[in-house]
Short mmCIF file of C-alpha atoms in Angstrom, two decimals:
data_model
loop_
_atom_site.label_atom_id
_atom_site.label_comp_id
_atom_site.label_asym_id
_atom_site.label_seq_id
_atom_site.Cartn_x
_atom_site.Cartn_y
_atom_site.Cartn_z
CA UNK A 1 5.89 17.83 42.66
CA UNK A 2 3.44 20.37 44.09
CA UNK A 3 5.59 23.26 42.87
CA UNK A 4 5.81 21.82 39.35
CA UNK A 5 2.03 21.33 39.17
CA UNK A 6 1.38 24.83 40.55
CA UNK A 7 3.82 26.34 38.04
CA UNK A 8 2.04 24.59 35.21
CA UNK A 9 -1.35 25.56 36.61
CA UNK A 10 -0.28 29.18 36.78
CA UNK A 11 1.01 29.03 33.21
CA UNK A 12 -2.34 27.65 31.99
CA UNK A 13 -4.25 30.26 33.98
CA UNK A 14 -2.04 33.01 32.58
CA UNK A 15 -2.93 31.94 29.04
CA UNK A 16 0.64 31.01 28.12
CA UNK A 17 -0.02 27.38 27.13
CA UNK A 18 0.06 26.49 23.43
CA UNK A 19 -2.35 24.09 21.72
CA UNK A 20 -1.69 21.79 18.78
CA UNK A 21 -4.43 19.68 17.20
CA UNK A 22 -3.91 17.14 14.43
CA UNK A 23 -6.51 15.20 12.48
CA UNK A 24 -4.99 11.78 11.76
CA UNK A 25 -6.60 8.98 9.81
CA UNK A 26 -7.86 7.13 12.88
CA UNK A 27 -7.43 9.63 15.70
CA UNK A 28 -7.75 13.33 16.37
CA UNK A 29 -5.18 14.35 18.96
CA UNK A 30 -4.67 17.53 20.96
CA UNK A 31 -1.44 18.37 22.80
CA UNK A 32 -1.05 21.30 25.18
CA UNK A 33 2.55 22.43 25.67
CA UNK A 34 4.20 24.88 28.03
CA UNK A 35 6.51 27.77 27.16
CA UNK A 36 9.44 25.32 27.09
CA UNK A 37 7.70 23.18 24.45
CA UNK A 38 7.02 20.29 26.84
CA UNK A 39 3.65 18.49 26.64
CA UNK A 40 1.57 19.16 29.75
CA UNK A 41 -1.81 17.69 28.73
CA UNK A 42 -3.40 15.69 25.93
CA UNK A 43 -6.79 14.81 24.55
CA UNK A 44 -7.97 12.53 21.77
CA UNK A 45 -10.92 11.27 19.77
CA UNK A 46 -11.02 8.02 17.78
CA UNK A 47 -12.64 8.09 14.35
CA UNK A 48 -12.68 6.20 11.06
CA UNK A 49 -13.20 7.13 7.44
CA UNK A 50 -16.20 5.77 5.56
CA UNK A 51 -16.32 4.27 2.06
CA UNK A 52 -19.36 5.94 0.50
CA UNK A 53 -20.35 5.74 -3.18
CA UNK A 54 -16.92 4.39 -4.05
CA UNK A 55 -14.96 7.14 -2.25
CA UNK A 56 -13.24 7.44 1.13
CA UNK A 57 -14.68 10.31 3.16
CA UNK A 58 -15.31 11.80 6.59
CA UNK A 59 -18.66 13.54 7.07
CA UNK A 60 -18.54 17.22 7.98
CA UNK A 61 -20.53 16.74 11.18
CA UNK A 62 -18.10 14.00 12.28
CA UNK A 63 -15.18 16.37 11.68
CA UNK A 64 -16.64 18.94 14.05
CA UNK A 65 -17.87 16.43 16.59
CA UNK A 66 -14.40 14.87 16.60
CA UNK A 67 -12.68 18.23 17.09
CA UNK A 68 -15.02 19.21 19.92
CA UNK A 69 -14.78 15.83 21.63
CA UNK A 70 -10.98 15.88 21.36
CA UNK A 71 -10.82 19.36 22.91
CA UNK A 72 -13.32 18.36 25.60
CA UNK A 73 -11.10 15.39 26.48
CA UNK A 74 -8.10 17.72 26.73
CA UNK A 75 -10.09 20.15 28.92
CA UNK A 76 -11.23 17.31 31.18
CA UNK A 77 -7.64 16.13 31.62
CA UNK A 78 -6.45 19.66 32.43
CA UNK A 79 -9.14 20.04 35.08
CA UNK A 80 -8.26 16.64 36.55
CA UNK A 81 -4.51 17.21 36.56
CA UNK A 82 -4.24 20.92 37.36
CA UNK A 83 -7.66 21.86 38.80
CA UNK A 84 -8.12 24.79 36.44
CA UNK A 85 -9.90 25.80 33.25
CA UNK A 86 -8.38 26.74 29.91
CA UNK A 87 -9.60 30.29 29.47
CA UNK A 88 -6.91 31.70 27.17
CA UNK A 89 -4.15 30.27 24.99
CA UNK A 90 -0.91 31.80 23.73
CA UNK A 91 -1.40 30.29 20.27
CA UNK A 92 -3.03 27.43 18.41
CA UNK A 93 -1.97 25.25 15.48
CA UNK A 94 -4.20 23.05 13.32
CA UNK A 95 -2.85 20.15 11.30
CA UNK A 96 -4.40 17.28 9.36
CA UNK A 97 -3.74 14.56 6.85
CA UNK A 98 -2.65 16.21 3.62
CA UNK A 99 -4.13 16.35 0.13
CA UNK A 100 -7.69 15.38 -0.70
CA UNK A 101 -10.49 17.61 -1.91
CA UNK A 102 -12.79 20.01 -0.09
CA UNK A 103 -14.63 22.34 -2.49
CA UNK A 104 -16.97 25.14 -1.39
CA UNK A 105 -19.52 27.36 -3.09
CA UNK A 106 -20.53 30.99 -2.60
CA UNK A 107 -22.64 30.08 0.44
CA UNK A 108 -19.47 28.60 2.00
CA UNK A 109 -21.06 25.15 2.12
CA UNK A 110 -19.20 22.09 0.89
CA UNK A 111 -20.29 21.15 -2.64
CA UNK A 112 -19.49 17.42 -2.56
CA UNK A 113 -18.44 15.12 0.31
CA UNK A 114 -14.82 15.51 1.45
CA UNK A 115 -12.55 13.24 -0.61
CA UNK A 116 -9.54 12.10 1.38
CA UNK A 117 -5.96 11.36 0.35
CA UNK A 118 -6.85 7.67 0.35
CA UNK A 119 -8.87 7.84 -2.87
CA UNK A 120 -7.21 6.49 -6.01
CA UNK A 121 -9.88 7.34 -8.59
CA UNK A 122 -7.80 10.19 -10.03
CA UNK A 123 -5.47 8.21 -12.31
CA UNK A 124 -6.47 9.91 -15.55
CA UNK A 125 -6.16 13.39 -14.07
CA UNK A 126 -2.83 12.74 -12.35
CA UNK A 127 -1.32 11.26 -15.52
CA UNK A 128 -2.41 14.18 -17.71
CA UNK A 129 -1.25 16.81 -15.25
CA UNK A 130 2.10 15.08 -14.70
CA UNK A 131 2.67 15.25 -18.47
CA UNK A 132 1.46 18.85 -18.71
CA UNK A 133 3.67 20.06 -15.84
CA UNK A 134 6.60 17.68 -16.49
CA UNK A 135 6.36 17.03 -12.77
CA UNK A 136 5.06 14.06 -10.81
CA UNK A 137 1.50 14.83 -9.71
CA UNK A 138 0.30 12.05 -7.38
CA UNK A 139 -3.21 10.61 -7.35
CA UNK A 140 -4.01 12.00 -3.91
CA UNK A 141 -3.02 15.62 -4.55
CA UNK A 142 -5.81 18.19 -4.45
CA UNK A 143 -5.18 19.35 -8.02
CA UNK A 144 -5.64 15.74 -9.21
CA UNK A 145 -9.01 15.55 -7.46
CA UNK A 146 -10.10 18.88 -8.92
CA UNK A 147 -9.07 17.99 -12.46
CA UNK A 148 -10.65 14.53 -12.21
CA UNK A 149 -13.95 16.24 -11.38
CA UNK A 150 -13.43 18.44 -14.45
CA UNK A 151 -12.71 15.40 -16.65
CA UNK A 152 -15.90 13.79 -15.37
CA UNK A 153 -17.91 16.98 -16.05
CA UNK A 154 -19.07 17.12 -12.43
CA UNK A 155 -21.76 19.77 -12.15
CA UNK A 156 -20.42 21.30 -8.94
CA UNK A 157 -17.13 22.46 -10.46
CA UNK A 158 -18.64 25.57 -12.02
CA UNK A 159 -19.81 26.69 -8.56
CA UNK A 160 -16.45 26.46 -6.76
CA UNK A 161 -15.35 29.62 -4.97
CA UNK A 162 -12.74 27.98 -2.72
CA UNK A 163 -11.03 24.66 -2.27
CA UNK A 164 -8.60 23.54 0.37
CA UNK A 165 -7.35 20.71 2.56
CA UNK A 166 -8.82 19.46 5.84
CA UNK A 167 -6.37 21.55 7.91
CA UNK A 168 -7.12 24.61 5.79
CA UNK A 169 -10.85 24.06 6.25
CA UNK A 170 -10.70 23.81 10.06
CA UNK A 171 -8.39 26.84 10.25
CA UNK A 172 -10.74 28.85 8.00
CA UNK A 173 -13.73 28.11 10.22
CA UNK A 174 -11.82 29.01 13.40
CA UNK A 175 -10.27 32.25 12.09
CA UNK A 176 -12.12 33.30 8.94
CA UNK A 177 -8.76 33.22 7.09
CA UNK A 178 -8.37 31.28 3.82
CA UNK A 179 -4.69 30.42 4.25
CA UNK A 180 -2.48 27.33 4.25
CA UNK A 181 1.03 26.50 5.40
CA UNK A 182 3.41 26.01 2.49
CA UNK A 183 4.04 22.35 3.33
CA UNK A 184 0.34 21.51 3.11
CA UNK A 185 -0.07 23.83 0.11
CA UNK A 186 2.67 21.93 -1.73
CA UNK A 187 0.42 18.86 -1.58
CA UNK A 188 -2.38 20.71 -3.34
CA UNK A 189 -0.35 21.91 -6.34
CA UNK A 190 3.46 22.31 -6.68
CA UNK A 191 5.04 25.36 -5.06
CA UNK A 192 8.15 27.27 -6.04
CA UNK A 193 10.84 27.05 -3.31
CA UNK A 194 12.26 30.37 -4.52
CA UNK A 195 9.07 32.44 -4.34
CA UNK A 196 7.54 30.43 -1.44
CA UNK A 197 4.29 30.41 -3.38
CA UNK A 198 2.37 28.23 -5.82
CA UNK A 199 4.20 27.53 -9.08
CA UNK A 200 2.97 30.36 -11.32
CA UNK A 201 3.90 28.59 -14.57
CA UNK A 202 1.91 25.49 -13.64
CA UNK A 203 -1.09 27.58 -12.58
CA UNK A 204 -1.03 29.32 -15.97
CA UNK A 205 -0.83 25.97 -17.78
CA UNK A 206 -3.76 24.63 -15.77
CA UNK A 207 -5.87 27.71 -16.49
CA UNK A 208 -5.15 27.36 -20.21
CA UNK A 209 -6.01 23.66 -20.06
CA UNK A 210 -9.46 24.23 -18.59
CA UNK A 211 -10.23 27.49 -20.43
CA UNK A 212 -12.57 25.76 -22.94
CA UNK A 213 -14.83 24.80 -20.01
CA UNK A 214 -15.70 28.46 -19.47
CA UNK A 215 -15.69 28.42 -15.66
CA UNK A 216 -15.98 31.83 -14.01
CA UNK A 217 -12.92 31.18 -11.83
CA UNK A 218 -9.18 30.82 -12.31
CA UNK A 219 -7.12 28.44 -10.18
CA UNK A 220 -5.32 31.20 -8.28
CA UNK A 221 -8.71 32.66 -7.27
CA UNK A 222 -9.88 29.52 -5.45
CA UNK A 223 -6.67 28.43 -3.72
CA UNK A 224 -5.83 29.36 -0.10
CA UNK A 225 -3.08 31.92 0.44
CA UNK A 226 0.30 30.22 0.89
CA UNK A 227 2.19 31.06 4.13
CA UNK A 228 5.50 29.93 5.62
CA UNK A 229 6.11 29.00 9.26
CA UNK A 230 6.14 32.01 11.58
CA UNK A 231 3.83 34.16 9.44
CA UNK A 232 0.59 35.63 10.75
CA UNK A 233 -2.34 33.35 9.91
CA UNK A 234 -5.16 35.07 11.81
CA UNK A 235 -6.68 34.85 15.27
CA UNK A 236 -9.35 32.73 16.90
CA UNK A 237 -12.71 34.44 16.36
CA UNK A 238 -15.58 34.38 18.84
CA UNK A 239 -17.41 31.98 16.53
CA UNK A 240 -14.26 29.85 16.25
CA UNK A 241 -13.86 29.68 20.03
CA UNK A 242 -17.48 28.52 20.37
CA UNK A 243 -16.95 25.82 17.74
CA UNK A 244 -13.78 24.55 19.40
CA UNK A 245 -14.80 24.68 23.06
CA UNK A 246 -18.52 23.95 23.43
CA UNK A 247 -18.22 24.52 27.20
CA UNK A 248 -17.79 28.22 26.46
CA UNK A 249 -14.71 28.80 28.62
CA UNK A 250 -12.14 29.46 25.87
CA UNK A 251 -11.87 33.14 24.94
CA UNK A 252 -11.20 34.34 21.38
CA UNK A 253 -8.25 36.44 20.24
CA UNK A 254 -5.23 34.11 20.38
CA UNK A 255 -3.13 33.85 17.18
CA UNK A 256 -2.99 30.74 15.01
CA UNK A 257 0.05 29.61 13.03
CA UNK A 258 -0.35 28.60 9.38
CA UNK A 259 -2.25 25.30 9.22
CA UNK A 260 0.00 22.43 8.14
CA UNK A 261 -0.23 18.90 6.83
CA UNK A 262 0.87 15.82 8.71
CA UNK A 263 4.07 15.65 6.69
CA UNK A 264 5.18 19.10 7.85
CA UNK A 265 4.32 18.42 11.48
CA UNK A 266 6.18 15.11 11.30
CA UNK A 267 9.29 16.90 10.05
CA UNK A 268 8.95 19.45 12.84
CA UNK A 269 8.38 16.85 15.57
CA UNK A 270 11.51 14.97 14.52
CA UNK A 271 13.73 18.02 13.96
CA UNK A 272 14.02 17.18 10.27
CA UNK A 273 13.55 20.48 8.42
CA UNK A 274 17.24 21.10 7.70
CA UNK A 275 18.83 19.93 4.44
CA UNK A 276 20.31 16.40 4.56
CA UNK A 277 17.93 15.36 7.32
CA UNK A 278 14.88 13.16 6.97
CA UNK A 279 12.13 11.42 8.84
CA UNK A 280 9.80 8.49 8.44
CA UNK A 281 6.25 8.60 9.72
CA UNK A 282 4.82 5.11 10.09
CA UNK A 283 1.22 4.68 11.19
CA UNK A 284 -1.95 4.00 9.21
CA UNK A 285 -0.03 5.21 6.16
CA UNK A 286 3.70 5.77 5.95
CA UNK A 287 5.87 8.35 4.31
CA UNK A 288 9.49 9.36 4.29
CA UNK A 289 10.63 12.94 3.93
CA UNK A 290 14.19 13.75 2.86
CA UNK A 291 15.11 17.45 2.78
CA UNK A 292 17.13 17.96 -0.40
CA UNK A 293 20.19 20.04 -1.17
CA UNK A 294 19.06 20.36 -4.79
CA UNK A 295 16.21 19.26 -7.06
CA UNK A 296 16.13 15.72 -8.45
CA UNK A 297 17.45 15.08 -11.95
CA UNK A 298 14.05 14.09 -13.33
CA UNK A 299 10.46 13.44 -12.24
CA UNK A 300 9.70 10.00 -10.82
CA UNK A 301 6.22 8.70 -10.14
CA UNK A 302 7.39 7.15 -6.86
CA UNK A 303 8.67 10.49 -5.52
CA UNK A 304 6.48 13.43 -4.55
CA UNK A 305 8.08 16.85 -4.28
CA UNK A 306 6.75 18.89 -1.35
CA UNK A 307 8.30 21.35 1.11
CA UNK A 308 9.15 21.83 4.76
CA UNK A 309 6.96 24.28 6.73
CA UNK A 310 9.53 26.97 5.90
CA UNK A 311 9.66 26.16 2.19
CA UNK A 312 12.71 23.92 1.59
CA UNK A 313 12.35 21.25 -1.10
CA UNK A 314 11.55 17.75 0.15
CA UNK A 315 11.47 14.38 -1.60
CA UNK A 316 8.51 12.43 -0.24
CA UNK A 317 7.74 8.75 -0.67
CA UNK A 318 4.14 8.21 0.39
CA UNK A 319 2.60 4.78 0.94
CA UNK A 320 -1.13 4.35 1.53
CA UNK A 321 -0.67 1.30 3.74
CA UNK A 322 1.46 0.69 6.79
CA UNK A 323 0.30 -0.69 10.15
CA UNK A 324 -3.44 -1.34 9.60
CA UNK A 325 -3.02 -4.93 8.47
CA UNK A 326 -0.49 -5.98 11.12
CA UNK A 327 -2.75 -4.34 13.72
CA UNK A 328 -5.56 -6.58 12.48
CA UNK A 329 -3.37 -9.67 12.91
CA UNK A 330 -2.37 -8.62 16.43
CA UNK A 331 -6.06 -8.21 17.30
CA UNK A 332 -6.59 -11.79 16.08
CA UNK A 333 -4.02 -13.00 18.60
CA UNK A 334 -5.79 -10.90 21.22
CA UNK A 335 -9.04 -12.73 20.46
CA UNK A 336 -7.28 -16.07 20.81
CA UNK A 337 -5.87 -15.00 24.16
CA UNK A 338 -9.36 -14.00 25.30
CA UNK A 339 -10.73 -17.40 24.22
CA UNK A 340 -8.20 -18.99 26.56
CA UNK A 341 -9.39 -16.74 29.36
CA UNK A 342 -6.03 -14.99 29.62
CA UNK A 343 -6.12 -11.28 30.58
CA UNK A 344 -5.11 -9.08 27.65
CA UNK A 345 -2.69 -6.15 27.80
CA UNK A 346 -2.32 -4.91 24.23
CA UNK A 347 1.10 -3.35 24.88
CA UNK A 348 2.27 -6.75 26.12
CA UNK A 349 0.76 -8.54 23.10
CA UNK A 350 2.53 -6.18 20.70
CA UNK A 351 5.77 -6.39 22.68
CA UNK A 352 5.82 -10.19 22.79
CA UNK A 353 4.94 -10.65 19.11
CA UNK A 354 7.23 -7.92 17.79
CA UNK A 355 10.27 -8.93 19.82
CA UNK A 356 9.74 -12.58 18.96
CA UNK A 357 9.74 -11.57 15.28
CA UNK A 358 13.38 -10.54 15.64
CA UNK A 359 14.17 -14.23 16.21
CA UNK A 360 12.85 -15.04 12.72
CA UNK A 361 14.91 -15.42 9.57
CA UNK A 362 16.32 -12.16 8.15
CA UNK A 363 14.42 -12.86 4.90
CA UNK A 364 11.30 -14.06 6.78
CA UNK A 365 11.92 -17.62 5.63
CA UNK A 366 10.38 -16.85 2.24
CA UNK A 367 6.97 -15.91 3.67
CA UNK A 368 5.53 -12.81 1.95
CA UNK A 369 2.94 -10.30 3.16
CA UNK A 370 1.05 -7.62 1.26
CA UNK A 371 -0.63 -5.19 3.66
CA UNK A 372 -2.77 -3.45 1.05
CA UNK A 373 -5.94 -2.48 2.87
CA UNK A 374 -6.40 0.18 0.16
CA UNK A 375 -4.76 0.83 -3.19
CA UNK A 376 -1.03 1.51 -3.37
CA UNK A 377 -0.03 3.97 -6.11
CA UNK A 378 3.72 3.37 -5.71
CA UNK A 379 3.23 -0.22 -6.90
CA UNK A 380 0.49 0.72 -9.38
CA UNK A 381 -2.54 -0.73 -7.59
CA UNK A 382 -5.81 1.20 -7.48
CA UNK A 383 -7.29 -1.18 -4.90
CA UNK A 384 -5.88 -3.39 -2.18
CA UNK A 385 -6.24 -7.00 -1.05
CA UNK A 386 -4.31 -7.99 2.10
CA UNK A 387 -2.47 -11.22 1.36
CA UNK A 388 -0.09 -13.74 2.90
CA UNK A 389 1.85 -15.62 0.23
CA UNK A 390 3.98 -18.69 0.93
CA UNK A 391 5.12 -21.89 -0.69
CA UNK A 392 5.03 -25.33 0.90
CA UNK A 393 8.78 -25.19 1.56
CA UNK A 394 8.90 -21.77 3.23
CA UNK A 395 9.72 -21.55 6.94
CA UNK A 396 6.25 -20.76 8.23
CA UNK A 397 6.39 -20.08 11.95
CA UNK A 398 5.18 -17.34 14.28
CA UNK A 399 8.42 -15.37 14.25
CA UNK A 400 8.60 -15.30 10.44
CA UNK A 401 4.86 -14.59 10.17
CA UNK A 402 5.06 -11.45 12.30
CA UNK A 403 8.40 -10.48 10.81
CA UNK A 404 7.04 -10.55 7.25
CA UNK A 405 4.12 -8.40 8.36
CA UNK A 406 6.58 -5.95 9.92
CA UNK A 407 8.64 -5.93 6.73
CA UNK A 408 5.45 -5.29 4.73
CA UNK A 409 4.84 -2.06 6.68
CA UNK A 410 7.95 -0.49 5.10
CA UNK A 411 8.44 -2.55 1.92
CA UNK A 412 6.84 -0.02 -0.43
CA UNK A 413 8.68 2.75 1.39
CA UNK A 414 11.94 0.96 0.57
CA UNK A 415 11.06 0.79 -3.14
CA UNK A 416 10.71 4.56 -3.33
CA UNK A 417 13.76 5.36 -1.23
CA UNK A 418 15.93 3.05 -3.30
CA UNK A 419 15.27 5.51 -6.15
CA UNK A 420 16.50 8.41 -4.02
CA UNK A 421 19.57 6.78 -2.53
CA UNK A 422 20.70 4.56 -5.41
CA UNK A 423 19.60 6.40 -8.57
CA UNK A 424 19.64 10.04 -7.44
CA UNK A 425 22.55 9.60 -5.01
CA UNK A 426 20.77 11.72 -2.37
CA UNK A 427 22.81 12.13 0.81
CA UNK A 428 21.29 12.21 4.27
CA UNK A 429 22.98 12.71 7.65
CA UNK A 430 20.12 11.67 9.93
CA UNK A 431 16.76 9.89 9.58
CA UNK A 432 14.33 9.96 12.50
CA UNK A 433 11.33 7.67 12.87
CA UNK A 434 8.03 8.44 14.54
CA UNK A 435 4.55 6.96 14.67
CA UNK A 436 2.83 3.79 15.87
CA UNK A 437 5.31 1.38 14.25
CA UNK A 438 7.97 2.56 16.72
CA UNK A 439 5.86 2.24 19.86
CA UNK A 440 7.44 -1.13 20.76
CA UNK A 441 11.01 -0.02 21.54
CA UNK A 442 13.69 -1.02 19.06
CA UNK A 443 11.70 -3.34 16.79
CA UNK A 444 10.23 -1.05 14.14
CA UNK A 445 13.44 0.95 14.28
CA UNK A 446 15.53 -2.13 13.45
CA UNK A 447 13.19 -3.13 10.61
CA UNK A 448 13.32 0.34 9.05
CA UNK A 449 17.12 0.51 9.44
CA UNK A 450 17.38 -2.76 7.49
CA UNK A 451 14.98 -1.54 4.81
CA UNK A 452 16.74 1.78 4.19
CA UNK A 453 20.25 0.52 5.05
CA UNK A 454 20.63 3.58 7.23
CA UNK A 455 20.83 4.32 10.97
CA UNK A 456 17.42 5.31 12.35
CA UNK A 457 16.91 7.54 15.38
CA UNK A 458 13.80 7.64 17.54
CA UNK A 459 13.27 10.38 20.09
CA UNK A 460 11.36 10.03 23.34
CA UNK A 461 9.02 12.72 22.06
CA UNK A 462 8.35 10.89 18.77
CA UNK A 463 5.27 9.29 20.28
CA UNK A 464 3.75 12.76 20.68
CA UNK A 465 3.49 12.88 16.89
CA UNK A 466 2.04 15.56 14.67
CA UNK A 467 -0.09 17.24 17.32
CA UNK A 468 3.11 18.09 19.16
CA UNK A 469 4.70 19.13 15.86
CA UNK A 470 1.97 21.65 15.07
CA UNK A 471 2.11 22.88 18.68
CA UNK A 472 5.83 23.56 18.12
CA UNK A 473 4.98 25.56 14.99
CA UNK A 474 2.39 27.50 16.99
CA UNK A 475 5.11 28.13 19.59
CA UNK A 476 7.52 29.28 16.86
CA UNK A 477 4.95 31.94 15.96
CA UNK A 478 4.89 33.53 19.44
CA UNK A 479 8.02 32.39 21.32
CA UNK A 480 10.88 33.28 18.97
CA UNK A 481 12.21 36.64 20.21
CA UNK A 482 15.60 36.15 18.53
CA UNK A 483 13.99 35.73 15.11
CA UNK A 484 15.68 32.36 14.44
CA UNK A 485 14.86 30.49 11.26
CA UNK A 486 12.84 27.34 11.82
CA UNK A 487 15.69 24.82 11.67
CA UNK A 488 17.81 26.85 14.12
CA UNK A 489 14.79 27.32 16.40
CA UNK A 490 14.26 23.57 16.52
CA UNK A 491 17.97 22.82 16.94
CA UNK A 492 18.74 25.40 19.61
CA UNK A 493 15.45 25.98 21.44
CA UNK A 494 13.27 22.87 21.16
CA UNK A 495 15.68 19.94 20.89
CA UNK A 496 18.91 21.53 22.21
CA UNK A 497 21.14 18.81 20.75
CA UNK A 498 18.88 15.83 21.49
CA UNK A 499 19.10 13.46 18.51
CA UNK A 500 17.37 10.49 20.15
CA UNK A 501 18.35 6.83 20.33
CA UNK A 502 19.95 5.45 17.19
CA UNK A 503 19.93 1.90 15.81
CA UNK A 504 22.23 1.04 12.92
CA UNK A 505 21.40 -1.76 10.47
CA UNK A 506 23.25 -5.06 10.72
CA UNK A 507 24.68 -6.61 7.54
CA UNK A 508 22.54 -9.73 8.12
CA UNK A 509 19.32 -7.70 8.37
CA UNK A 510 20.15 -5.62 5.30
CA UNK A 511 20.96 -8.72 3.25
CA UNK A 512 17.77 -10.40 4.49
CA UNK A 513 15.57 -7.42 3.66
CA UNK A 514 17.14 -7.10 0.20
CA UNK A 515 16.34 -10.76 -0.46
CA UNK A 516 12.82 -10.21 0.89
CA UNK A 517 12.22 -7.18 -1.36
CA UNK A 518 13.26 -9.11 -4.46
CA UNK A 519 10.73 -11.80 -3.59
CA UNK A 520 8.21 -9.04 -2.85
CA UNK A 521 8.61 -7.56 -6.33
CA UNK A 522 8.50 -10.99 -7.95
CA UNK A 523 5.23 -11.86 -6.20
CA UNK A 524 3.48 -8.56 -6.95
CA UNK A 525 1.56 -10.16 -9.87
CA UNK A 526 -0.22 -12.30 -7.26
CA UNK A 527 -1.47 -9.15 -5.53
CA UNK A 528 -2.42 -7.65 -8.88
CA UNK A 529 -4.38 -10.78 -9.79
CA UNK A 530 -6.20 -10.68 -6.44
CA UNK A 531 -7.25 -7.08 -7.11
CA UNK A 532 -8.45 -7.91 -10.62
CA UNK A 533 -10.36 -11.08 -9.79
CA UNK A 534 -11.96 -10.47 -6.40
CA UNK A 535 -15.30 -8.68 -6.63
#
């Protein structure tokens, strides 16, 4: 053990460790990996978005405090574990939740508060752009936010000199480079998989659309430069090092990989960047990513078209809601346990409740759950109201209650993927799950397998999540002497044949989930009525 620790200590002291940081919806996480891509230290910072003036946001000062606190936590853990400081790094990668709207003026200050992916106020803009481009433009995409501001004649629009995503913003401030990884860029405005750049035809159409406004900018002038994995994206400046490590120990000069969105890092962390592979990320929100062999036959409002970090076309089903509501119910059981004076171990609470849910009826006994903390564009809802729906004759017991809440985490995901697998006849060889839903071994995996009627793999490293994924992309930048493409690098260097533990769906579970989803669709008007009538 001493030799292993000393080897790792020497690696850190030699500046060969690689850092990945990802800004999730509820947590900022840092992962330090060695030259064999294994995590050697972690740090984190909990945070929450705020609902201000009708929009979901994170304040700029909270973004930087969160980054600094996360890094400080990582540094503290390195000192504790290895008795050394982080003075140099081999490379760094920054990732964050995709989409949203961060617009800056000539003084490089943000013009309006950051608008996150969670906002659904962009319906008019998304609909008009989808028609203009003949391409599905989701509500949360950056171009939808920009055009909605134009439709509303927002005064700040004329002053925009740059707009980007959260990952692009952090990267810019650390390096001075206005760049973005192609996966994240594809969630701002569509990209062309052939040119590995923004879709030139759509940019021209957008410029013509807004020409009567007379702005002194064109869209291509204010977008970040689009980069693919492995390309040079700048180095950590002295100012960037000071902003990241307030202790002053970290030296500038290390390279950064192109900043990526959480979808791209999820694909990387699950070895799902090759065609006919896919992954499902299931946490605060959920999304599935299926890497396509060819484009879909037609646009579909349930399917977003993005790319892998190296530019391959991906069909994405994004759901605003996943585990937040079931987490709230589990916390309620925790409170009950505390009232009884019973010591609480949250892992045990989750484990007991989730595994007991597998004893419930495959169709949840008729009990329905809608986990809509926020709006859900896939089902056409601009706002959310968490609901439990049941009739007097349904089998209402604890197992079915938790099971229906588990089903609800992936119900909307199923609706979108049914379009891919049944209508578009998309083929997939492997789907890998990662995220909080899969933390209790086997349960979330079995639920997702039933929903998608497909075997689901989970790797031991899946719990490392997107921070590990962006660290791998940072490693790909500096530790790829053979010049492998990204999918081969992941296959041969990082994962070396490891495909994880697979669970196949049972016919009973598939039949039960199919019955559940029909009830789910039939009861959607109840959710719609709750949104319309509750003030």
